Amino acid sequence: MTNPISNNTALLRFGGLAAIGMALCYVAIAVIFFAMLSMPQGLDTAGKIQYVQQHHLLVASGYGIGYLLFGVLLAIVLQALQRVFANTSSAVAALAERFGNVWLVLMMASGMVALIGLQMVFRLMETDPQQAIALYNTRNMLTEALGGGIELAGGLWVLLLSISGLQQHRLGKGLHVLGLVVGALGILTVMHSLPYLKDAFGITQLIWFIWLGISLLRATKA
């Protein structure tokens, strides 16, 4: 039997729309970085910087959508899920929220590092190309480390949320079974040398976000 969910329908509705928006962010950055941008093969670092500078508006839009907008939508989802589990004393749900907040901070920080880092690289290229190249490599490392090279925080959030949802009978069993798979894939990205783990996490989480959004929207009518 499903436990009653908080009657704050407006927040749940916004949370549902935000979750679907997060899935659309994934689609948008895939279109921008894999379809609209196609960095030529064989470029050295200076050439890559020049290419990025030539397509700066598109690159900045990708980071803005994929990290900053995504982070804002994640904050709305976290707040909505807090209401979903408001009437429980689940330690697992509380721990999931902690990792969700960590993931939110990492995503926002990564986006800001990426955007500000690029501006500094472009300025340095005019006066000190070697320093610009060093900064570009450092910026790439920080962006990857904070925002997606390893999806541990996001994976733990989805996994723990799914365990709590199964325990508390919230939002539907199917969603949480998929969440267990998504969370496990995210955690496994700590072995970042294994191919396709990150891609598998992204694709399955995109589906999970859409399902979560639909579940939150349906909860407003329960």
PDB file of C-alpha atoms in Angstrom:
ATOM      1  CA  MET A   1       0.000   0.000   0.000  1.00  0.00           C
ATOM      2  CA  THR A   2       1.290   3.460  -0.923  1.00  0.00           C
ATOM      3  CA  ASN A   3       1.742   5.899   1.934  1.00  0.00           C
ATOM      4  CA  PRO A   4       0.182   9.356   1.590  1.00  0.00           C
ATOM      5  CA  ILE A   5       2.390  12.077   0.149  1.00  0.00           C
ATOM      6  CA  SER A   6       2.435  15.681   1.291  1.00  0.00           C
ATOM      7  CA  ASN A   7      -0.445  17.716  -0.102  1.00  0.00           C
ATOM      8  CA  ASN A   8       1.816  20.498  -1.342  1.00  0.00           C
ATOM      9  CA  THR A   9       0.715  19.995  -4.943  1.00  0.00           C
ATOM     10  CA  ALA A  10       2.372  23.128  -6.323  1.00  0.00           C
ATOM     11  CA  LEU A  11       5.816  22.042  -5.112  1.00  0.00           C
ATOM     12  CA  LEU A  12       5.323  18.512  -6.406  1.00  0.00           C
ATOM     13  CA  ARG A  13       4.216  19.897  -9.770  1.00  0.00           C
ATOM     14  CA  PHE A  14       7.286  22.131 -10.001  1.00  0.00           C
ATOM     15  CA  GLY A  15       9.445  19.184  -8.919  1.00  0.00           C
ATOM     16  CA  GLY A  16       7.959  16.993 -11.631  1.00  0.00           C
ATOM     17  CA  LEU A  17       8.521  19.609 -14.308  1.00  0.00           C
ATOM     18  CA  ALA A  18      12.058  20.220 -13.016  1.00  0.00           C
ATOM     19  CA  ALA A  19      12.902  16.501 -13.218  1.00  0.00           C
ATOM     20  CA  ILE A  20      11.725  16.382 -16.831  1.00  0.00           C
ATOM     21  CA  GLY A  21      13.727  19.579 -17.418  1.00  0.00           C
ATOM     22  CA  MET A  22      16.854  17.834 -16.109  1.00  0.00           C
ATOM     23  CA  ALA A  23      16.352  15.099 -18.694  1.00  0.00           C
ATOM     24  CA  LEU A  24      16.015  17.787 -21.368  1.00  0.00           C
ATOM     25  CA  CYS A  25      19.285  19.329 -20.138  1.00  0.00           C
ATOM     26  CA  TYR A  26      20.972  16.004 -20.871  1.00  0.00           C
ATOM     27  CA  VAL A  27      19.467  16.020 -24.366  1.00  0.00           C
ATOM     28  CA  ALA A  28      20.525  19.629 -24.947  1.00  0.00           C
ATOM     29  CA  ILE A  29      24.160  19.101 -23.997  1.00  0.00           C
ATOM     30  CA  ALA A  30      24.309  15.941 -26.125  1.00  0.00           C
ATOM     31  CA  VAL A  31      23.045  17.934 -29.118  1.00  0.00           C
ATOM     32  CA  ILE A  32      25.443  20.818 -28.443  1.00  0.00           C
ATOM     33  CA  PHE A  33      28.635  18.890 -27.699  1.00  0.00           C
ATOM     34  CA  PHE A  34      28.171  15.863 -29.955  1.00  0.00           C
ATOM     35  CA  ALA A  35      26.105  17.165 -32.871  1.00  0.00           C
ATOM     36  CA  MET A  36      26.601  20.920 -33.206  1.00  0.00           C
ATOM     37  CA  LEU A  37      30.253  20.970 -32.109  1.00  0.00           C
ATOM     38  CA  SER A  38      32.745  18.728 -33.862  1.00  0.00           C
ATOM     39  CA  MET A  39      36.325  19.477 -32.884  1.00  0.00           C
ATOM     40  CA  PRO A  40      38.682  18.425 -35.692  1.00  0.00           C
ATOM     41  CA  GLN A  41      40.922  15.473 -34.979  1.00  0.00           C
ATOM     42  CA  GLY A  42      44.626  15.981 -34.427  1.00  0.00           C
ATOM     43  CA  LEU A  43      44.486  19.482 -32.953  1.00  0.00           C
ATOM     44  CA  ASP A  44      47.074  20.372 -30.351  1.00  0.00           C
ATOM     45  CA  THR A  45      45.960  22.153 -27.179  1.00  0.00           C
ATOM     46  CA  ALA A  46      46.428  25.606 -28.709  1.00  0.00           C
ATOM     47  CA  GLY A  47      44.273  24.548 -31.649  1.00  0.00           C
ATOM     48  CA  LYS A  48      41.584  23.249 -29.319  1.00  0.00           C
ATOM     49  CA  ILE A  49      41.546  26.543 -27.458  1.00  0.00           C
ATOM     50  CA  GLN A  50      41.183  28.414 -30.735  1.00  0.00           C
ATOM     51  CA  TYR A  51      38.308  26.149 -31.788  1.00  0.00           C
ATOM     52  CA  VAL A  52      36.523  26.640 -28.474  1.00  0.00           C
ATOM     53  CA  GLN A  53      37.035  30.406 -28.710  1.00  0.00           C
ATOM     54  CA  GLN A  54      35.518  30.447 -32.197  1.00  0.00           C
ATOM     55  CA  HIS A  55      32.439  28.633 -30.867  1.00  0.00           C
ATOM     56  CA  HIS A  56      32.451  30.234 -27.446  1.00  0.00           C
ATOM     57  CA  LEU A  57      28.753  31.153 -27.315  1.00  0.00           C
ATOM     58  CA  LEU A  58      27.693  27.605 -28.131  1.00  0.00           C
ATOM     59  CA  VAL A  59      30.200  26.098 -25.683  1.00  0.00           C
ATOM     60  CA  ALA A  60      29.136  28.494 -22.926  1.00  0.00           C
ATOM     61  CA  SER A  61      25.481  27.654 -23.600  1.00  0.00           C
ATOM     62  CA  GLY A  62      26.291  23.961 -23.215  1.00  0.00           C
ATOM     63  CA  TYR A  63      27.970  24.456 -19.848  1.00  0.00           C
ATOM     64  CA  GLY A  64      25.270  26.856 -18.708  1.00  0.00           C
ATOM     65  CA  ILE A  65      22.503  24.383 -19.521  1.00  0.00           C
ATOM     66  CA  GLY A  66      24.340  21.221 -18.504  1.00  0.00           C
ATOM     67  CA  TYR A  67      25.678  22.454 -15.180  1.00  0.00           C
ATOM     68  CA  LEU A  68      24.088  25.693 -13.960  1.00  0.00           C
ATOM     69  CA  LEU A  69      20.510  25.244 -15.174  1.00  0.00           C
ATOM     70  CA  PHE A  70      20.732  21.564 -14.301  1.00  0.00           C
ATOM     71  CA  GLY A  71      21.811  22.516 -10.772  1.00  0.00           C
ATOM     72  CA  VAL A  72      18.896  24.912 -10.331  1.00  0.00           C
ATOM     73  CA  LEU A  73      16.431  22.242 -11.479  1.00  0.00           C
ATOM     74  CA  LEU A  74      18.087  19.693  -9.197  1.00  0.00           C
ATOM     75  CA  ALA A  75      17.536  22.021  -6.242  1.00  0.00           C
ATOM     76  CA  ILE A  76      13.805  22.146  -7.063  1.00  0.00           C
ATOM     77  CA  VAL A  77      13.650  18.352  -7.362  1.00  0.00           C
ATOM     78  CA  LEU A  78      15.431  17.913  -4.032  1.00  0.00           C
ATOM     79  CA  GLN A  79      12.953  20.241  -2.353  1.00  0.00           C
ATOM     80  CA  ALA A  80      10.008  18.370  -3.866  1.00  0.00           C
ATOM     81  CA  LEU A  81      11.409  15.011  -2.798  1.00  0.00           C
ATOM     82  CA  GLN A  82      11.871  16.358   0.700  1.00  0.00           C
ATOM     83  CA  ARG A  83       8.100  16.842   0.778  1.00  0.00           C
ATOM     84  CA  VAL A  84       7.506  13.356  -0.635  1.00  0.00           C
ATOM     85  CA  PHE A  85       9.402  11.863   2.305  1.00  0.00           C
ATOM     86  CA  ALA A  86       8.282  14.516   4.819  1.00  0.00           C
ATOM     87  CA  ASN A  87       6.209  12.140   6.914  1.00  0.00           C
ATOM     88  CA  THR A  88       8.937   9.528   7.339  1.00  0.00           C
ATOM     89  CA  SER A  89      11.890   9.246   9.670  1.00  0.00           C
ATOM     90  CA  SER A  90      13.952   7.264   7.172  1.00  0.00           C
ATOM     91  CA  ALA A  91      17.694   7.596   7.750  1.00  0.00           C
ATOM     92  CA  VAL A  92      18.248   6.365   4.186  1.00  0.00           C
ATOM     93  CA  ALA A  93      16.092   9.177   2.768  1.00  0.00           C
ATOM     94  CA  ALA A  94      17.981  11.724   4.875  1.00  0.00           C
ATOM     95  CA  LEU A  95      21.316  10.358   3.657  1.00  0.00           C
ATOM     96  CA  ALA A  96      20.072  10.450   0.056  1.00  0.00           C
ATOM     97  CA  GLU A  97      19.226  14.120   0.503  1.00  0.00           C
ATOM     98  CA  ARG A  98      22.757  14.794   1.764  1.00  0.00           C
ATOM     99  CA  PHE A  99      24.314  13.272  -1.355  1.00  0.00           C
ATOM    100  CA  GLY A 100      21.785  15.105  -3.519  1.00  0.00           C
ATOM    101  CA  ASN A 101      22.941  18.383  -1.977  1.00  0.00           C
ATOM    102  CA  VAL A 102      26.583  17.425  -2.524  1.00  0.00           C
ATOM    103  CA  TRP A 103      25.856  16.648  -6.168  1.00  0.00           C
ATOM    104  CA  LEU A 104      24.078  19.985  -6.549  1.00  0.00           C
ATOM    105  CA  VAL A 105      27.110  21.894  -5.229  1.00  0.00           C
ATOM    106  CA  LEU A 106      29.522  19.914  -7.412  1.00  0.00           C
ATOM    107  CA  MET A 107      27.495  20.534 -10.563  1.00  0.00           C
ATOM    108  CA  MET A 108      27.145  24.263  -9.944  1.00  0.00           C
ATOM    109  CA  ALA A 109      30.818  24.608  -9.031  1.00  0.00           C
ATOM    110  CA  SER A 110      31.885  22.668 -12.110  1.00  0.00           C
ATOM    111  CA  GLY A 111      29.855  24.898 -14.405  1.00  0.00           C
ATOM    112  CA  MET A 112      31.282  28.077 -12.898  1.00  0.00           C
ATOM    113  CA  VAL A 113      34.850  26.735 -13.070  1.00  0.00           C
ATOM    114  CA  ALA A 114      34.303  25.798 -16.720  1.00  0.00           C
ATOM    115  CA  LEU A 115      32.895  29.188 -17.733  1.00  0.00           C
ATOM    116  CA  ILE A 116      35.268  31.418 -15.757  1.00  0.00           C
ATOM    117  CA  GLY A 117      38.215  29.191 -16.677  1.00  0.00           C
ATOM    118  CA  LEU A 118      37.534  29.638 -20.384  1.00  0.00           C
ATOM    119  CA  GLN A 119      37.423  33.423 -20.070  1.00  0.00           C
ATOM    120  CA  MET A 120      40.785  33.435 -18.288  1.00  0.00           C
ATOM    121  CA  VAL A 121      42.274  31.101 -20.909  1.00  0.00           C
ATOM    122  CA  PHE A 122      41.147  33.365 -23.748  1.00  0.00           C
ATOM    123  CA  ARG A 123      42.679  36.430 -22.080  1.00  0.00           C
ATOM    124  CA  LEU A 124      45.950  34.637 -21.388  1.00  0.00           C
ATOM    125  CA  MET A 125      46.255  33.437 -25.003  1.00  0.00           C
ATOM    126  CA  GLU A 126      46.857  37.062 -26.006  1.00  0.00           C
ATOM    127  CA  THR A 127      49.830  37.538 -23.678  1.00  0.00           C
ATOM    128  CA  ASP A 128      51.150  34.150 -22.527  1.00  0.00           C
ATOM    129  CA  PRO A 129      50.059  31.157 -24.644  1.00  0.00           C
ATOM    130  CA  GLN A 130      52.006  28.628 -22.551  1.00  0.00           C
ATOM    131  CA  GLN A 131      50.274  29.717 -19.361  1.00  0.00           C
ATOM    132  CA  ALA A 132      46.962  29.669 -21.213  1.00  0.00           C
ATOM    133  CA  ILE A 133      47.543  26.072 -22.277  1.00  0.00           C
ATOM    134  CA  ALA A 134      48.449  25.076 -18.703  1.00  0.00           C
ATOM    135  CA  LEU A 135      45.333  26.804 -17.377  1.00  0.00           C
ATOM    136  CA  TYR A 136      43.164  25.155 -20.041  1.00  0.00           C
ATOM    137  CA  ASN A 137      44.376  21.703 -19.003  1.00  0.00           C
ATOM    138  CA  THR A 138      43.848  22.523 -15.324  1.00  0.00           C
ATOM    139  CA  ARG A 139      40.375  23.842 -16.049  1.00  0.00           C
ATOM    140  CA  ASN A 140      39.482  20.645 -17.941  1.00  0.00           C
ATOM    141  CA  MET A 141      40.738  18.505 -15.074  1.00  0.00           C
ATOM    142  CA  LEU A 142      38.732  20.441 -12.469  1.00  0.00           C
ATOM    143  CA  THR A 143      35.575  20.433 -14.570  1.00  0.00           C
ATOM    144  CA  GLU A 144      35.794  16.686 -15.119  1.00  0.00           C
ATOM    145  CA  ALA A 145      36.662  15.926 -11.503  1.00  0.00           C
ATOM    146  CA  LEU A 146      33.834  18.032 -10.092  1.00  0.00           C
ATOM    147  CA  GLY A 147      31.123  17.619 -12.658  1.00  0.00           C
ATOM    148  CA  GLY A 148      30.928  14.287 -14.371  1.00  0.00           C
ATOM    149  CA  GLY A 149      34.180  12.418 -14.781  1.00  0.00           C
ATOM    150  CA  ILE A 150      33.115  10.333 -11.793  1.00  0.00           C
ATOM    151  CA  GLU A 151      29.389  10.217 -10.983  1.00  0.00           C
ATOM    152  CA  LEU A 152      29.736   8.941  -7.420  1.00  0.00           C
ATOM    153  CA  ALA A 153      27.654  11.632  -5.697  1.00  0.00           C
ATOM    154  CA  GLY A 154      24.835  11.450  -8.221  1.00  0.00           C
ATOM    155  CA  GLY A 155      24.893   7.674  -8.191  1.00  0.00           C
ATOM    156  CA  LEU A 156      24.704   7.486  -4.400  1.00  0.00           C
ATOM    157  CA  TRP A 157      21.829   9.969  -4.397  1.00  0.00           C
ATOM    158  CA  VAL A 158      19.751   7.930  -6.854  1.00  0.00           C
ATOM    159  CA  LEU A 159      20.636   4.606  -5.197  1.00  0.00           C
ATOM    160  CA  LEU A 160      19.786   5.706  -1.658  1.00  0.00           C
ATOM    161  CA  LEU A 161      16.643   7.512  -2.781  1.00  0.00           C
ATOM    162  CA  SER A 162      15.512   4.358  -4.571  1.00  0.00           C
ATOM    163  CA  ILE A 163      16.176   2.167  -1.529  1.00  0.00           C
ATOM    164  CA  SER A 164      14.193   4.565   0.649  1.00  0.00           C
ATOM    165  CA  GLY A 165      11.387   4.727  -1.907  1.00  0.00           C
ATOM    166  CA  LEU A 166      11.104   0.944  -1.908  1.00  0.00           C
ATOM    167  CA  GLN A 167      11.123   0.858   1.887  1.00  0.00           C
ATOM    168  CA  GLN A 168       8.534   3.623   2.262  1.00  0.00           C
ATOM    169  CA  HIS A 169       6.410   2.687  -0.782  1.00  0.00           C
ATOM    170  CA  ARG A 170       6.718   6.115  -2.389  1.00  0.00           C
ATOM    171  CA  LEU A 171       6.331   6.986  -6.097  1.00  0.00           C
ATOM    172  CA  GLY A 172       6.141   3.443  -7.467  1.00  0.00           C
ATOM    173  CA  LYS A 173       8.259   0.305  -7.413  1.00  0.00           C
ATOM    174  CA  GLY A 174       9.276   0.384 -11.081  1.00  0.00           C
ATOM    175  CA  LEU A 175      10.869   3.813 -10.763  1.00  0.00           C
ATOM    176  CA  HIS A 176      12.961   2.691  -7.815  1.00  0.00           C
ATOM    177  CA  VAL A 177      14.047  -0.584  -9.400  1.00  0.00           C
ATOM    178  CA  LEU A 178      15.374   1.435 -12.333  1.00  0.00           C
ATOM    179  CA  GLY A 179      16.936   3.813  -9.791  1.00  0.00           C
ATOM    180  CA  LEU A 180      18.896   0.949  -8.262  1.00  0.00           C
ATOM    181  CA  VAL A 181      20.434   0.261 -11.684  1.00  0.00           C
ATOM    182  CA  VAL A 182      21.116   3.958 -12.327  1.00  0.00           C
ATOM    183  CA  GLY A 183      22.699   4.416  -8.913  1.00  0.00           C
ATOM    184  CA  ALA A 184      24.900   1.350  -9.278  1.00  0.00           C
ATOM    185  CA  LEU A 185      26.136   2.544 -12.676  1.00  0.00           C
ATOM    186  CA  GLY A 186      26.944   5.960 -11.217  1.00  0.00           C
ATOM    187  CA  ILE A 187      28.935   4.452  -8.367  1.00  0.00           C
ATOM    188  CA  LEU A 188      30.819   2.194 -10.774  1.00  0.00           C
ATOM    189  CA  THR A 189      32.121   5.237 -12.656  1.00  0.00           C
ATOM    190  CA  VAL A 190      34.796   5.469  -9.964  1.00  0.00           C
ATOM    191  CA  MET A 191      36.424   2.864 -12.233  1.00  0.00           C
ATOM    192  CA  HIS A 192      36.549   5.559 -14.908  1.00  0.00           C
ATOM    193  CA  SER A 193      38.884   3.575 -17.145  1.00  0.00           C
ATOM    194  CA  LEU A 194      36.043   1.171 -17.999  1.00  0.00           C
ATOM    195  CA  PRO A 195      34.403   2.240 -21.276  1.00  0.00           C
ATOM    196  CA  TYR A 196      30.752   3.241 -21.609  1.00  0.00           C
ATOM    197  CA  LEU A 197      29.930   3.258 -17.864  1.00  0.00           C
ATOM    198  CA  LYS A 198      29.441   7.010 -17.842  1.00  0.00           C
ATOM    199  CA  ASP A 199      27.354   6.853 -21.020  1.00  0.00           C
ATOM    200  CA  ALA A 200      25.201   4.085 -19.556  1.00  0.00           C
ATOM    201  CA  PHE A 201      24.689   6.126 -16.393  1.00  0.00           C
ATOM    202  CA  GLY A 202      23.691   9.199 -18.387  1.00  0.00           C
ATOM    203  CA  ILE A 203      21.208   7.379 -20.625  1.00  0.00           C
ATOM    204  CA  THR A 204      19.543   5.429 -17.828  1.00  0.00           C
ATOM    205  CA  GLN A 205      19.404   8.488 -15.596  1.00  0.00           C
ATOM    206  CA  LEU A 206      17.767  10.489 -18.382  1.00  0.00           C
ATOM    207  CA  ILE A 207      14.991   7.866 -18.489  1.00  0.00           C
ATOM    208  CA  TRP A 208      14.830   7.882 -14.684  1.00  0.00           C
ATOM    209  CA  PHE A 209      14.440  11.675 -14.582  1.00  0.00           C
ATOM    210  CA  ILE A 210      11.506  11.540 -17.003  1.00  0.00           C
ATOM    211  CA  TRP A 211       9.879   8.745 -14.995  1.00  0.00           C
ATOM    212  CA  LEU A 212      10.487  10.626 -11.743  1.00  0.00           C
ATOM    213  CA  GLY A 213       8.949  13.754 -13.228  1.00  0.00           C
ATOM    214  CA  ILE A 214       5.847  11.890 -14.364  1.00  0.00           C
ATOM    215  CA  SER A 215       5.568  10.225 -10.942  1.00  0.00           C
ATOM    216  CA  LEU A 216       5.739  13.581  -9.128  1.00  0.00           C
ATOM    217  CA  LEU A 217       3.131  15.073 -11.467  1.00  0.00           C
ATOM    218  CA  ARG A 218       0.841  12.102 -10.891  1.00  0.00           C
ATOM    219  CA  ALA A 219       1.315  12.481  -7.131  1.00  0.00           C
ATOM    220  CA  THR A 220      -0.355  15.908  -7.347  1.00  0.00           C
ATOM    221  CA  LYS A 221      -3.546  14.164  -8.456  1.00  0.00           C
ATOM    222  CA  ALA A 222      -3.456  11.427  -5.828  1.00  0.00           C
TER     223      ALA A 222
END
